[in-house]
Structures are given as structure tokens and as C-alpha cells.
XYZ file of C-alpha atoms in Angstrom:
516
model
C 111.218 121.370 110.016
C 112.295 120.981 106.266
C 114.052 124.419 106.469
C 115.998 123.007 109.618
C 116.915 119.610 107.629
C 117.917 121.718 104.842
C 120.170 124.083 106.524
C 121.538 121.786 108.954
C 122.035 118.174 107.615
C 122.958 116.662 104.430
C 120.480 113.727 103.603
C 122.390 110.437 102.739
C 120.809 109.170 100.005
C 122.450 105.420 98.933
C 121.673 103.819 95.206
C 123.824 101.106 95.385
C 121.070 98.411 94.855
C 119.705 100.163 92.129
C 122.274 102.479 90.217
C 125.067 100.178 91.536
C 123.519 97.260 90.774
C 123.870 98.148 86.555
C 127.636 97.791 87.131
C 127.976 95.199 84.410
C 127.471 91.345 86.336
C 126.520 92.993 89.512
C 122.827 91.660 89.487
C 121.896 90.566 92.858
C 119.433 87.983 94.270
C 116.771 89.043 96.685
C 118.355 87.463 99.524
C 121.664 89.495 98.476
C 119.893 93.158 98.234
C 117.965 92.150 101.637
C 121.224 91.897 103.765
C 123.015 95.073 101.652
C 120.081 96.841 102.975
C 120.318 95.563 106.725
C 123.551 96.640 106.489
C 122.892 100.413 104.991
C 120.412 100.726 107.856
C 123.199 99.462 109.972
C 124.988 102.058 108.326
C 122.615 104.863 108.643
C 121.902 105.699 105.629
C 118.435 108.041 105.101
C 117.501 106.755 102.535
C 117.846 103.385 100.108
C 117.176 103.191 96.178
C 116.322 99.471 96.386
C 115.799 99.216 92.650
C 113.764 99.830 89.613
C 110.156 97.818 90.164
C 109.151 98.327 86.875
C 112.438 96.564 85.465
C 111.398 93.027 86.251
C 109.546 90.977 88.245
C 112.590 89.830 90.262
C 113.284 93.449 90.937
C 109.595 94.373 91.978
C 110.007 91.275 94.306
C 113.124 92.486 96.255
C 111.688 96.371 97.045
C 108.917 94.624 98.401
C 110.955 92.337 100.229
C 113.492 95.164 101.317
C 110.287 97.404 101.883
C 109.038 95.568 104.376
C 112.298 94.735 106.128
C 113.216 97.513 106.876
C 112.064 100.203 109.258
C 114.483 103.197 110.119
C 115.719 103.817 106.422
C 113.406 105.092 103.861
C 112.644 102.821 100.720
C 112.972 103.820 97.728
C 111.911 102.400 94.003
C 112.799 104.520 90.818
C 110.568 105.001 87.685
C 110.412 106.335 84.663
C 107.943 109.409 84.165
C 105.111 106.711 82.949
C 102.261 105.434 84.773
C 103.185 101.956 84.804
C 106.620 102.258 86.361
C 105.236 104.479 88.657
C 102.130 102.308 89.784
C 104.782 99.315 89.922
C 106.694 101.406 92.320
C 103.980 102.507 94.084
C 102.837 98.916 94.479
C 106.379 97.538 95.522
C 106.519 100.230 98.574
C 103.265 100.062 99.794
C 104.684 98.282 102.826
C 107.447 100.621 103.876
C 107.283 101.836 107.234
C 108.995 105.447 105.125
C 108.082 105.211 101.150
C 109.404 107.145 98.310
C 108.855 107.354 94.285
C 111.455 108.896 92.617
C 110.579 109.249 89.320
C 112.094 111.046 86.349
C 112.516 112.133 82.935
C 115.199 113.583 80.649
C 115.501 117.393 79.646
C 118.288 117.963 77.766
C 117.553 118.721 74.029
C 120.027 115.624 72.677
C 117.471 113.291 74.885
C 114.569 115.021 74.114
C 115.096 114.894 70.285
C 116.625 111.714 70.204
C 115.562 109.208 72.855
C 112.034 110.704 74.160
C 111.340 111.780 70.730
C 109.394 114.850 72.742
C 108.729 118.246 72.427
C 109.437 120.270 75.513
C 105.765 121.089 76.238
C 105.053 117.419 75.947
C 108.214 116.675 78.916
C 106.851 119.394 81.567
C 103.086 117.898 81.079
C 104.690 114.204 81.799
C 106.703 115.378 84.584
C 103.982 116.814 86.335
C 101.702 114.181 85.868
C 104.358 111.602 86.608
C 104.510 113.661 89.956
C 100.690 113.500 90.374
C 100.745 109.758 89.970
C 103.122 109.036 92.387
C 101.730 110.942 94.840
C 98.839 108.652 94.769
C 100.755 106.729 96.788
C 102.831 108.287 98.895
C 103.380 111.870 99.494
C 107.784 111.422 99.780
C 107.583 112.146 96.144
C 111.679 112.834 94.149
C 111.631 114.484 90.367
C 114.827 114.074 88.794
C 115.876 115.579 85.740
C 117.708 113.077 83.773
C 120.672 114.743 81.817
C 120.592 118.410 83.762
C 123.933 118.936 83.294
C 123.669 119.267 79.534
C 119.842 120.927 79.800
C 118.925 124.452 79.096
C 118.638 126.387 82.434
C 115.489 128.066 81.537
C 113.846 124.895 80.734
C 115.149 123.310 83.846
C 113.613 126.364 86.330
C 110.407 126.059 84.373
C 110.287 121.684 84.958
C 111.015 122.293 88.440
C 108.719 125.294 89.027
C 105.977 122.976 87.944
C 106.916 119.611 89.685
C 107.178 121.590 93.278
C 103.929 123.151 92.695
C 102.227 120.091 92.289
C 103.661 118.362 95.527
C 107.127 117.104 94.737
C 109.406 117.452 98.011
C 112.998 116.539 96.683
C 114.847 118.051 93.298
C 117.484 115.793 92.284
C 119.715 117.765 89.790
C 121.777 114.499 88.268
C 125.221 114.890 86.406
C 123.941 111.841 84.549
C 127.073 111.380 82.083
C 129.575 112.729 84.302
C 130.129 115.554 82.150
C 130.732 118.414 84.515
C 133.505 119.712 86.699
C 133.195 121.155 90.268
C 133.228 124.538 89.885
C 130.818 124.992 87.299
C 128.421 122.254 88.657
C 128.515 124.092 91.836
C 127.278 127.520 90.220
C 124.200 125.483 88.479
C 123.173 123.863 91.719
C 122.955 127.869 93.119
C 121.389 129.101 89.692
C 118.808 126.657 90.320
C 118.326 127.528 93.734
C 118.124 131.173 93.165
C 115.678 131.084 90.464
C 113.128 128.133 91.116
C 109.951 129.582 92.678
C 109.505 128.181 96.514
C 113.162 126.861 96.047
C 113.368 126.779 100.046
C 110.414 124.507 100.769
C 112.139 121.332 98.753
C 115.338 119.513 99.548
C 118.207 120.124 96.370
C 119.883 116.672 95.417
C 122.864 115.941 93.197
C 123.312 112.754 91.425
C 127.272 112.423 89.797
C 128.742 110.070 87.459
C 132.644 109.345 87.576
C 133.186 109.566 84.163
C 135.920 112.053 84.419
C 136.804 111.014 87.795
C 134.941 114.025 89.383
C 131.668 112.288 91.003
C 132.502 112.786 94.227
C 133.991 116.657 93.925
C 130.996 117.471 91.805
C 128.752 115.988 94.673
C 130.473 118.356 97.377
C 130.716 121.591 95.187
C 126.774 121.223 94.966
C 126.314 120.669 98.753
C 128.205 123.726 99.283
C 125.729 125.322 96.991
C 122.575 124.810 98.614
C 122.300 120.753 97.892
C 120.836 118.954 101.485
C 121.175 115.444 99.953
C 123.658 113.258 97.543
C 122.743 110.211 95.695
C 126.110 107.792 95.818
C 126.640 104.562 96.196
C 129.016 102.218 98.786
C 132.452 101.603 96.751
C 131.497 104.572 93.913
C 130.042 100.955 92.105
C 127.377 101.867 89.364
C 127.690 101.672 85.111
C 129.748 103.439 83.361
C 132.801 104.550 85.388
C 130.735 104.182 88.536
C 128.624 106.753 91.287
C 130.248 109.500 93.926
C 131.210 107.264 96.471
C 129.287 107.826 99.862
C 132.275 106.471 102.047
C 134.264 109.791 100.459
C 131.473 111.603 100.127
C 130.441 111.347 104.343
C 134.304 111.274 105.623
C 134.602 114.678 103.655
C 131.689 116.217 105.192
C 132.960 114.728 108.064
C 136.735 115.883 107.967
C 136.375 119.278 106.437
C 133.336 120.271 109.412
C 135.257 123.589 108.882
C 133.826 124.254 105.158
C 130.484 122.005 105.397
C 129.059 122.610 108.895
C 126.839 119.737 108.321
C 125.769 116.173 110.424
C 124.683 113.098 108.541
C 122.974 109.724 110.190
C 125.969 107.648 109.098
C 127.491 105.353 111.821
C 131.224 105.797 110.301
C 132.485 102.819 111.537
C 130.059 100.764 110.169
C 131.748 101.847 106.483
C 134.428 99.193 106.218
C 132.244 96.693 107.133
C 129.566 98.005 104.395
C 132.446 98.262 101.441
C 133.552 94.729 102.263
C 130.159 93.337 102.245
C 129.004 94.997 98.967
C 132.778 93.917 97.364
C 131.385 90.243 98.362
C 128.329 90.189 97.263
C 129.242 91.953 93.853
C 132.023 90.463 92.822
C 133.838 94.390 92.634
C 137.580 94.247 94.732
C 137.943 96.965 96.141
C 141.201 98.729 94.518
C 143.950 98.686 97.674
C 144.695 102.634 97.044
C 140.979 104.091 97.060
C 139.829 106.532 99.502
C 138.837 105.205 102.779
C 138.223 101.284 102.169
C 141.107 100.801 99.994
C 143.844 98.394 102.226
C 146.242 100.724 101.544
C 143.920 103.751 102.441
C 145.756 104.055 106.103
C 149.398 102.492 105.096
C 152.515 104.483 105.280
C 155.305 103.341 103.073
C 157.776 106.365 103.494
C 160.083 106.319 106.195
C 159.105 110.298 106.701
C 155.888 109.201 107.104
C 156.096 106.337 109.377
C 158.400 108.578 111.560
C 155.688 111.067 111.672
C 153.156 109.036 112.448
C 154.567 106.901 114.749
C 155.643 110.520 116.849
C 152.222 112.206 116.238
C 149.429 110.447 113.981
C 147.678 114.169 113.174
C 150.898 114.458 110.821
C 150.211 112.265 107.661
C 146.211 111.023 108.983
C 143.441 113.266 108.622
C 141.096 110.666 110.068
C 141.787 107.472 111.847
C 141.208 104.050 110.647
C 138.703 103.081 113.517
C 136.503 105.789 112.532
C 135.517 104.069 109.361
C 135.453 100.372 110.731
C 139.250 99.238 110.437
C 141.096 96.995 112.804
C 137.583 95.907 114.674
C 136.469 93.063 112.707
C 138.599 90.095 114.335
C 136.709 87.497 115.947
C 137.285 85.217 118.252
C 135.499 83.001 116.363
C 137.524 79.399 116.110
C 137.484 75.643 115.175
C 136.238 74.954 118.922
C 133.623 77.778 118.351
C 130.137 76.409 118.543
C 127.146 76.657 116.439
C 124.547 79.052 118.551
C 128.495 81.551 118.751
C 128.786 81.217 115.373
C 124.806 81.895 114.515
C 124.983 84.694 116.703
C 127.681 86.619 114.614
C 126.037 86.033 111.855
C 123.533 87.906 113.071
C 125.230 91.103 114.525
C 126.714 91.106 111.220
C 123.399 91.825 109.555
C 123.186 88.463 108.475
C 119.429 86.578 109.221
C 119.057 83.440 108.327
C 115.689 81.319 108.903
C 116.323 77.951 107.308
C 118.116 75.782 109.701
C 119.439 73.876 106.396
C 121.400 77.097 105.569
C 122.685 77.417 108.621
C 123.551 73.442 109.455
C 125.394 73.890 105.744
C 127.412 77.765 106.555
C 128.357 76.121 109.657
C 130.262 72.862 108.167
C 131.912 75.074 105.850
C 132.820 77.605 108.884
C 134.751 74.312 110.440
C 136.727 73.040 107.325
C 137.312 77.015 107.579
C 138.527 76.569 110.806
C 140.695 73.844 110.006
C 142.965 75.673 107.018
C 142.690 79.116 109.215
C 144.236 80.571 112.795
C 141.785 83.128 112.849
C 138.682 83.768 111.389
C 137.309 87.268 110.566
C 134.466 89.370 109.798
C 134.868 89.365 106.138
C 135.553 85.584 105.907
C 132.046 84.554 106.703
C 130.757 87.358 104.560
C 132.587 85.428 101.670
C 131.294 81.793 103.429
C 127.402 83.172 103.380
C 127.848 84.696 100.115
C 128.996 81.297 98.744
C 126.371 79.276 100.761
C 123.583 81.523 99.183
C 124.567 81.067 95.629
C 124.962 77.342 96.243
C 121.942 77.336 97.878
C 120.160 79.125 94.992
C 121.704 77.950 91.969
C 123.431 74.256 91.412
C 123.475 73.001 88.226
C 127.259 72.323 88.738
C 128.989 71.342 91.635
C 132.924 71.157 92.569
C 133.415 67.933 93.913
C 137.491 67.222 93.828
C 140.366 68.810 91.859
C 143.892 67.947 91.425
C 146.265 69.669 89.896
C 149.947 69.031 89.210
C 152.090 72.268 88.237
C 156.288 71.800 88.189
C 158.990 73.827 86.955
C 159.998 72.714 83.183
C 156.873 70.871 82.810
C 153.201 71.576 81.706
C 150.664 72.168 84.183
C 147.819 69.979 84.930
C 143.971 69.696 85.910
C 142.099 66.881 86.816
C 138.159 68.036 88.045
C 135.253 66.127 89.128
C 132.265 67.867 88.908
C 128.347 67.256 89.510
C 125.945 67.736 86.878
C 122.776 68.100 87.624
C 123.233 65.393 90.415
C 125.769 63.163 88.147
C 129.643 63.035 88.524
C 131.652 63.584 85.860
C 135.195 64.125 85.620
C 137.638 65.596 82.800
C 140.837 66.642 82.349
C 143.594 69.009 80.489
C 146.799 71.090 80.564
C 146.655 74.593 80.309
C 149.684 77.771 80.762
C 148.959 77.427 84.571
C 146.870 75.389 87.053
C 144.279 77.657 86.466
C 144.293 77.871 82.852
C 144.298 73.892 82.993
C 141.355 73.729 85.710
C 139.389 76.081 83.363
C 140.182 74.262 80.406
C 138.774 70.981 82.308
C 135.609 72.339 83.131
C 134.857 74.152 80.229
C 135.374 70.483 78.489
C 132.291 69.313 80.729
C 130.434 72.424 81.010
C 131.235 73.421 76.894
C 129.864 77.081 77.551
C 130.495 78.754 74.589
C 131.146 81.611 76.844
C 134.077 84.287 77.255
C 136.082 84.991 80.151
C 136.234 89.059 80.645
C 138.063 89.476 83.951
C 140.119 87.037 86.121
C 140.901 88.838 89.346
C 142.339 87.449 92.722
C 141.671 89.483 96.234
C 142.992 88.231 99.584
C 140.263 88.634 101.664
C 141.957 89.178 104.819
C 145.760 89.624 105.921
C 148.098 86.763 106.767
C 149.852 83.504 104.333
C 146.926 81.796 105.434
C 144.261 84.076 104.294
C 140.968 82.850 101.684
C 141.800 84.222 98.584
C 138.664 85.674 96.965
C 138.539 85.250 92.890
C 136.387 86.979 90.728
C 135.424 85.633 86.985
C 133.554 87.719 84.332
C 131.777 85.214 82.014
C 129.776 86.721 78.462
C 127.430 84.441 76.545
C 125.158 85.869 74.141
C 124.928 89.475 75.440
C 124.963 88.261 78.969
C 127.673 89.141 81.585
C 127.825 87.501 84.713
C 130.185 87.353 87.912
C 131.597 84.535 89.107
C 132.973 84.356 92.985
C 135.052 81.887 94.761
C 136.549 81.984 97.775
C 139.250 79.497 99.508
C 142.819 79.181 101.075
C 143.649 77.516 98.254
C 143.953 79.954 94.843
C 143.399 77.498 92.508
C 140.357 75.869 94.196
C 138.613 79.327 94.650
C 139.712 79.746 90.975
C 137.698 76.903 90.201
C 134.336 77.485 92.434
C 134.218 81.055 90.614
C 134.416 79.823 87.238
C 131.683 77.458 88.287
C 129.874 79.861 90.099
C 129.785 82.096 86.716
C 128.455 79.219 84.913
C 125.729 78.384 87.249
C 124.755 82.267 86.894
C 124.604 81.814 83.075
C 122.362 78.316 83.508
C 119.628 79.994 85.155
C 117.075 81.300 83.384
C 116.381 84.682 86.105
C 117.254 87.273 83.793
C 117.129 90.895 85.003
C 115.655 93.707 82.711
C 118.669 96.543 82.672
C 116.541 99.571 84.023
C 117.405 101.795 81.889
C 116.104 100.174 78.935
């Protein structure tokens, strides 16, 4: 059986709530991870990095809480090569219908020297043992070598030799920096394959980093070198310049059946859908020219290539839009819609809700929705929930009315009332724009002390009439937080991002980066 998965199908292997989730202000709640991981079962995906348990409490909470949610994916929690990550991870997964420990250390001389501060004899004695731990408690045990692209092949066979001998079932071979290109990381992933003892009775993963832009070509050159599983994530979101993308990384495989000869679990149409809910939740847009979920991804601007399209699609489209989830997500969802059809789509988008107070509250702001909007879709009420959960969660302020006054030759204005803690208060000031003025205003209540990083302005859907979703990087004393707001009115989801950013840096939940 594992020779047949390894010859035949390429293991899907998503880190977007762990790796993705270091993206800087991309911490999620528990609630948040839950439905991204209904939604990569949705999906298909094999198997789902839910975090780092060790990290912090709050991230030892949500594999538990995505461990025993979910039931066709397996569930994943990362640790370092010591035995109290790995006990933490072991503890977080115990419920998982399919558990994994993927565990790892680094074994490249500039990490060994300089970070570990370890001798190579000293790495291959914790690796194994980290292995032998982890199998404790479960026996879907990963070893990753952190840094392999810039570690010494001989010491790499030998680390693997020893981790497979002792029970480890997948290698992950991670381009951790994003240092290599696609031809040579292809002929390491063979190398490796060729000379580890009982090579055939593992599965090979690759792990890539975008840094040069190459994450997702590295990915493919090692699956058509022997690799039967890549680690991405939805979007290509993760630190740094971000992780192979799985969207690309599946719709190659998928295209190019010619080179790969390979199946994968993944439900394609369920990856627009995916993309648009991790954008949401995140805070990332989605740039409108990237591969597959960009909303230019199936446009045609050139006359030659509208005429060709419109006479034969197969001209200028290698794949068609429906196949990865476009042009399905209308609804007929309306201001006369009820509240059982409007619970329901919730839930066939992935989205469970128990309290009835969550849902009595999503569904008056589906109506005012409904009001300001013809037609409602898909991704609107992933913005609406999104914006009823961090509400929900986290209200120290609270828009209440805004007014602003912008006219040619004259200097915008703001006036904001906002709840504090429970009181109204209201302030005002001019600014360059509405927005700089509505900023201005609340900063003069909230008086922050914080920085604004990144202002950024998405329509969520098409049409004049469509919520604009804003995204607000805020920095206070080495913390970075996103801010999301979503309305058919700019300014006003200007304003409940800004807030929304605030309220992130009020709360005391702070996340351990899992790295450190």
C-alpha cells in the first residue's frame, strides 16, 4: 500500500494554519482556524498542519479543537526536536480520528553552529529520539530537516538513514529559505532518494519558500523526482515571501497529467472558495493577476485573445474557471430571504455556528446587507461572519455613527462616535481625505501610539454596488496586527478596520511566533 501511494498519488499536505499563519498579523482565533479547516476538508486536502502546540496555549487549544473536528483530513501539530513540544503535540492530537507529529530539527552547518549551538553527533541523537518520542503517540510520525537545502548531503543520508530506521514514515526535505532553484532542487530530492537506505518504504516531501519566487517550481521539480507529497499553503501565504501555493501547485499536477501522471484528493472547485475564505479571515487580498484565484486569473484583455476564446476557449485557457470554483458562488440569497435560508448557507459554506446570539446578530447584518446590495454572494457573508466573529470576540471599541464631509477646494472632514468600553464618545478632525480625517478622529479617542503599515482596499465582489473589503496593518511595541472592515461604503469599512486593528492590539491573547 505505501509503495502504491507513492507511485501513484501525490499527498496534499496544507500548512496554512501553521506556516501561513506567521505571515506577519495573520494570527487567527480558534473559531477562525476551525472553519479554515472545515473548509480544507471541504477541499480535500490529506493532510492539515493546524499549528505549533508547543507555541502557546491558544495554539495548543485550536489543534485540539481542529483535532477533534475533523474526521477525513489528517491533523497535524509541528514541534521542535524536544520532548516538550513533542509531548504538547502529542497531547493536542490525541483526539484525531488520523494524528500526526511532525517534528524537526536543523542540519545545515550555519544552524548547527550558530542557532542549535550542536555538534552533528549531538543533531542525529536528537532527531532520533525526537522520532522515538513522538511515536509514543502516534505511529504517523514526519522528520523534517530544517535548512536541507544548504546541508551537507552526507550528513543529510546519514539523519535520514537513522530517523526511518527508528519508525519515521514521511521525509520532508524543506527549502526552508527559499534558496534553491528547480533544477538543482530536483537532483537533491533524487540524490536523496537514491542513497537513503529503505528510501522506498517512506513517503519524500518538499517544503519551498518563495523567496526567489521559485516555491512552487521547486515543489514540482521534486515531485518529478521521487517526492509523493508537498507542504504549501492556500494563497502561497506564510513569512517571509510566503509558501508554494497549493492552488498552483494541484492545477499543475492537474493540467500537465502528461509529465506528472499523478491524482490528488483535492475537490478543484472547492479552490476559489478556499482562497477567498483564507483572504477573509487573514486580512491577505489576493493580488488580481496570481495564478488561479487572482480576478484577473481567467480575463482576456487582448482583442486576439478574446477573438480566440470566444471561437474556441482551448486557445488562450489551459483550464477553465469552473474547475477551480469561479462563476458558482451567486446566491439567491436576498432581502426577502429568511433566517433558517440564510442559516442553511452558512452551513454548506463550512460555516457552523451554535450560539443562536451569533446567528440572530449575522442575520441583522445580512438584511442591512440586503438593503445597500442587489445580490448577495458567497464571499459577502464570508466577510459578514468574519466581522461578526471578531465583534463577537473582541469589543473594546465600537463604531457607532460617522460623518464625513469631503468637497472639491475644501478640506475633508470626520466626525465619529464611538463606544468605549460601553460609553459613547465622539471626536472629530480633518485629515488629506475622508479617511485620513476618520483615522485622525479615532486615533484622538483611541490615542494608540500605534503605526499604520498597510492601508489596502479589495472589492469583494463585482458590481458599483459591491462591499469593499479594507485591510489595516497596525504596529505597537513589536506587535503587528490586521485590521478588516468590510462595507458598501469605503470610508465606513475604512473605519471598522482601523477599529478592528485596535481592538486586536487591546487584547491581551498574544501568540508565541513558533519559531522562536
Amino acid at each position: 500500500m505505501q509503495q502504491e501511494i507513492q507511485n501513484n498519488k501525490l499527498i496534499i499536505f496544507d500548512t496554512t494554519l501553521r506556516d501561513g499563519e506567521q505571515s506577519p498579523g495573520a494570527s487567527m482565533t480558534q473559531e477562525e482556524k476551525l472553519r479554515i479547516a472545515r473548509q480544507l476538508e471541504k477541499l480535500g486536502v490529506d493532510v492539515i498542519e493546524a499549528g505549533f502546540a508547543a507555541a502557546s496555549p491558544g495554539d495548543f487549544n485550536s489543534i485540539s479543537a481542529v483535532a477533534k473536528n475533523i474526521k477525513e483530513s489528517t491533523v497535524c501539530s509541528l514541534a521542535r526536536a524536544v520532548e516538550n513540544d513533542i509531548r504538547k503535540a502529542g497531547e493536542a492530537i490525541q483526539h484525531a480520528k488520523k494524528g500526526r507529529i511532525h517534528t524537526f530539527i536543523a542540519t545545515s552547518k550555519i544552524h548547527m553552529e550558530n542557532k542549535l549551538r550542536m555538534s552533528e553527533d549531538e543533531v542525529l541523537d536528537r532527531a532520533v529520539q525526537a522520532v522515538k518520542w513522538s511515536l509514543e503517540y502516534t505511529d504517523d510520525v514526519e522528520f523534517s530537516a530544517e535548512d536541507a537545502v544548504r546541508s551537507e548531503m552526507d550528513f543529510l543520508v546519514k539523519v535520514f538513514n537513522a530517523v526511518i530506521k527508528v519508525g519515521a514514515k514521511t521525509i520532508n526535505v524543506p527549502d526552508t529559505v527559499g534558496y534553491s532553484i528547480p533544477g538543482v532542487w530536483g537532483e537533491r530530492m533524487k540524490a536523496l532518494i537514491n542513497q537513503v537506505e529503505n528510501s522506498s518504504k517512506v513517503i519524500w516531501s518538499t517544503h519551498c519558500h518563495n523567496d526567489l519566487g521559485m516555491a512552487v517550481a521547486n515543489s514540482l521539480a521534486a515531485v518529478m523526482n521521487g517526492a509523493r507529497q508537498v507542504e504549501c499553503t492556500i494563497n502561497g501565504l506564510g513569512e517571509r515571501a510566503g509558501n508554494a501555493s497549493l492552488e498552483e501547485i494541484v492545477m499543475a499536477v492537474k493540467t500537465r497529467k502528461d509529465l506528472f501522471n499523478l491524482t490528488t484528493s483535492i475537490d478543484t472547485t472547492q479552490i476559489v472558495p478556499t482562497s477567498r475564505l483564507v483572504s477573509t479571515i487573514t486580512g491577505y487580498p489576493v493580488q488580481p493577476n496570481k495564478a488561479i484565484v487572482g480576478a484577473n486569473a481567467f480575463a482576456h484583455e487582448s482583442g486576439i485573445h478574446q477573438d480566440g476564446v470566444l471561437k474556441h476557449r482551448e486557445t488562450y485557457e489551459i483550464m477553465r474557471a469552473q474547475d477551480v470554483g469561479w462563476g458558482a458562488n451567486k446566491i439567491s440569497l436576498g432581502k426577502l430571504s429568511g433566517r433558517n435560508a440564510f442559516k442553511t448557507r452558512l452551513q454548506e459554506l463550512g460555516i457552523d455556528i451554535q450560539s443562536e446570539d451569533i446567528i440572530n446578530a449575522a442575520f441583522a447584518r445580512f438584511k442591512d446587507l440586503a438593503d445597500k446590495k442587489s445580490e448577495i454572494f458567497d464571499e459577502d457573508l464570508h466577510a459578514l461572519m468574519s466581522e461578526e466573529y471578531t465583534s463577537e470576540a473582541i469589543e473594546h471599541y465600537k463604531l457607532i455613527h460617522l460623518k464625513t464631509m469631503s468637497e472639491t477646494g475644501t478640506t475633508p472632514h470626520a466626525v465619529i462616535k464611538i463606544s468605549e468600553n460601553g460609553k459613547e464618545v465622539m471626536a472629530e478632525s480633518s485629515g488629506g481625505g475622508p479617511v485620513d480625517a476618520t483615522f485622525k478622529a479615532i486615533e484622538k479617542i483611541a490615542n494608540s501610539g500605534s503605526e499604520l503599515q498597510l492601508y489596502s482596499v479589495n472589492n469583494i465582489t463585482s458590481g458599483t454596488d459591491a462591499q469593499g473589503e479594507v485591510t489595516v496593518r497596525l504596529a505597537k511595541g513589536g506587535r503587528i496586527v490586521n485590521g478588516q472592515g468590510a462595507d458598501t461604503d469605503i470610508v465606513i469599512a475604512s473605519a471598522k478596520a482601523y477599529i478592528n486593528g485596535l481592538n486586536k492590539l487591546q487584547s491581551k491573547l498574544e501568540r508565541a511566533h513558533p519559531q522562536v
